[in-house]
Every structure is written in C-alpha cells, then in structure tokens.
Tab-separated table of C-alpha atoms in Angstrom:
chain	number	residue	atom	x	y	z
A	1148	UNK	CA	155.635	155.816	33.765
A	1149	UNK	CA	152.769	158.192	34.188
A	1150	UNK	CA	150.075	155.113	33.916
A	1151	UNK	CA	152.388	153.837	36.662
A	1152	UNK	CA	152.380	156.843	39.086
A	1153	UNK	CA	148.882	157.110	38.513
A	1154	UNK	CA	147.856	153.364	39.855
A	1155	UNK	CA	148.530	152.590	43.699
A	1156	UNK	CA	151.488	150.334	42.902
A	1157	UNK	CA	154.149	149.374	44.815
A	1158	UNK	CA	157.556	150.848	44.502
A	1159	UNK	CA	159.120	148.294	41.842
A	1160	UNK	CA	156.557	148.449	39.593
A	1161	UNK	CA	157.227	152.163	39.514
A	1162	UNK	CA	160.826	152.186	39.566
A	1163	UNK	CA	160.519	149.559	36.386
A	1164	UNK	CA	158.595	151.725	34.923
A	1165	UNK	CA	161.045	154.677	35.208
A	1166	UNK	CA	163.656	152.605	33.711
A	1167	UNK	CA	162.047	151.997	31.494
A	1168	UNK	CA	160.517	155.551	30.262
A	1169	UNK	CA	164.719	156.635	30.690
A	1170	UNK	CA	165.307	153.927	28.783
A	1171	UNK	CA	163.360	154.812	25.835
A	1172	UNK	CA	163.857	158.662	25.869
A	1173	UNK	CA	167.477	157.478	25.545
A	1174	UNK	CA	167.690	155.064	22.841
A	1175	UNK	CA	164.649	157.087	20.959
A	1176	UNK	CA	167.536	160.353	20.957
A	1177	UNK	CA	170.227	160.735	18.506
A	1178	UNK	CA	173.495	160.707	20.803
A	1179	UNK	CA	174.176	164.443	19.962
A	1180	UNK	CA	170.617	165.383	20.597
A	1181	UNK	CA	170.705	166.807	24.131
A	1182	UNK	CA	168.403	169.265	23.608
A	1183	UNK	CA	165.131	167.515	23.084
A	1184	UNK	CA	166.508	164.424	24.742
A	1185	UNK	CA	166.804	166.840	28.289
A	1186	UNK	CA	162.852	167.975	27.032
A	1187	UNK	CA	161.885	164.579	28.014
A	1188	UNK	CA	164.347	164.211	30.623
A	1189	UNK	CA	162.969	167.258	32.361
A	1190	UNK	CA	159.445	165.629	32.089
A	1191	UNK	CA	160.135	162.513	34.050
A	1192	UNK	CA	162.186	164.785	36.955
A	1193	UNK	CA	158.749	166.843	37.257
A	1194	UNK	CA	156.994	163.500	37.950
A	1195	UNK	CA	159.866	162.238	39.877
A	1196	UNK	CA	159.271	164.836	42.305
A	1197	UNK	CA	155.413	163.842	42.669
A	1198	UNK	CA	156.389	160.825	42.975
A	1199	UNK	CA	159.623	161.088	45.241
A	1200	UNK	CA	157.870	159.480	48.619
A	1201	UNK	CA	157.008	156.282	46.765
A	1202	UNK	CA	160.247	155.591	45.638
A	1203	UNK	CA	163.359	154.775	47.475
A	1204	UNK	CA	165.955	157.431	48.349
A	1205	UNK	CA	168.743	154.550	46.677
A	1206	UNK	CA	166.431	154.242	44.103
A	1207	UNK	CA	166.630	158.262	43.385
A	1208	UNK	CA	170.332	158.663	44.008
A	1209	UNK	CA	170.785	155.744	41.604
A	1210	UNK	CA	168.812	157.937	38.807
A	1211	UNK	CA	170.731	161.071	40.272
A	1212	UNK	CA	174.053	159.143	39.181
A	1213	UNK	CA	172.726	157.669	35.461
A	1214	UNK	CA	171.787	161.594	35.082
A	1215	UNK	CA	174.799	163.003	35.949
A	1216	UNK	CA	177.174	160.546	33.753
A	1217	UNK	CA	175.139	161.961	30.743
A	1218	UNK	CA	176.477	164.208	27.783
A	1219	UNK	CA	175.933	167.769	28.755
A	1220	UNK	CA	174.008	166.328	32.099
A	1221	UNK	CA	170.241	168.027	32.557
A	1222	UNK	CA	171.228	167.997	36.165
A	1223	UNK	CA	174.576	170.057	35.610
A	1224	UNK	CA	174.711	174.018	36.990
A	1225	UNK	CA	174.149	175.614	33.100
A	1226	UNK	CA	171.627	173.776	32.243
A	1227	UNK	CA	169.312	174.377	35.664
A	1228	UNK	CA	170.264	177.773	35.645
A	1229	UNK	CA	169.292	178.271	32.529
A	1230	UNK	CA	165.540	176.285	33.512
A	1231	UNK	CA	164.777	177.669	37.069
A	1232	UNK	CA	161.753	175.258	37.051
A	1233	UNK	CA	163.802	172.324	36.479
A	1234	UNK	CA	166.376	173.059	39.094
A	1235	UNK	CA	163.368	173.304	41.486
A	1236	UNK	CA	162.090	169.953	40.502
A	1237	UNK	CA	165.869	168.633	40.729
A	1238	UNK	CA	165.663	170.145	44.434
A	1239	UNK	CA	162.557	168.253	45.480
A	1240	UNK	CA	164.171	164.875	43.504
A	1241	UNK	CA	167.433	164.806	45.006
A	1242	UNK	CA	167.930	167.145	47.951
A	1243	UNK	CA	168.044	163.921	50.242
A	1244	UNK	CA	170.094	161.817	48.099
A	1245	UNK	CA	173.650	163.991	47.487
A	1246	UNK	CA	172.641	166.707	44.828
A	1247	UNK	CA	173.949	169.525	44.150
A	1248	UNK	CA	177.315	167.658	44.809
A	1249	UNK	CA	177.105	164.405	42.455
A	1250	UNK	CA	176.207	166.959	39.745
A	1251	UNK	CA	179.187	169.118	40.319
C-alpha cells in the first residue's frame, strides 16, 4: 500500500493495493485481537487520508462500511475518542462519504 501511494498510479492499482494491505492486517490478527489489529488499522486510515483525492469517494465509503462491520469497529465513538489523532484522520477519510453516521 505505501509502495503504491508512493508511485503515480492510477486509482485501481491503489485501491488493490488497499485491499489488499486490509486484507492481510486481517487474516495476520487473531479474531479477538482488536487491539493491535486497530494499530495497523489506524496506520492505513492515516495514509488513507493522504491519499483520499486519488481514490474514489465509493471506493472510501465502501472501506468506511468493511470498517464499521468489524468487532469493536476502530471507527466506532470509544475507540476515536479514546485516539483524538485517529478520529481526525477518520474526519479527513470519510467526512464526504456518510461518517460519523455509518459508524453510529
């Protein structure tokens, strides 16, 4: 994901690439591991919001949605008020795309 943001490429190689990176923080995480599993996932949302004008507001609302159905959701109230930074990045993810209410 980060090689990919870092290359000029166009906005499905990147969103691959995302899937990919949320893939494998997923299926690299024990399922009751939401802790460092949300570590990670907070890592992709801060390059998610660097990268937010070269992908797709579906694109983003469709990662908004895959977040939100998670156990104990990084995008849920607790956890972002909890991680002010991470709320902010949230902000500059989603703001266009239905969040704060899909995470609610």
């Amino acid at each position: 994901m980060w090689l990919a943001s870092s290359r000029p490429t166009g906005g499905d190689d990147l969103q691959q690439a995302y899937e990919d990176c949320l893939l494998v923080i997923l299926r690299s995480r024990d399922g009751g591991d939401t802790v460092s599993r949300n570590a990670y996932l907070a890592r992709v949302l801060r390059q998610l919001a660097a990268d937010r004008d070269r992908l797709s507001p579906d694109y983003r609302a469709k990662v908004l949605g895959f977040l939100s159905s998670l156990n104990e959701p990084i995008v849920n109230e607790s956890y972002l008020a909890r991680f002010p930074v991470v709320r902010r990045w949230v902000e500059q993810d989603f703001e266009d795309v239905g969040w704060p209410a899909a995470s609610e």
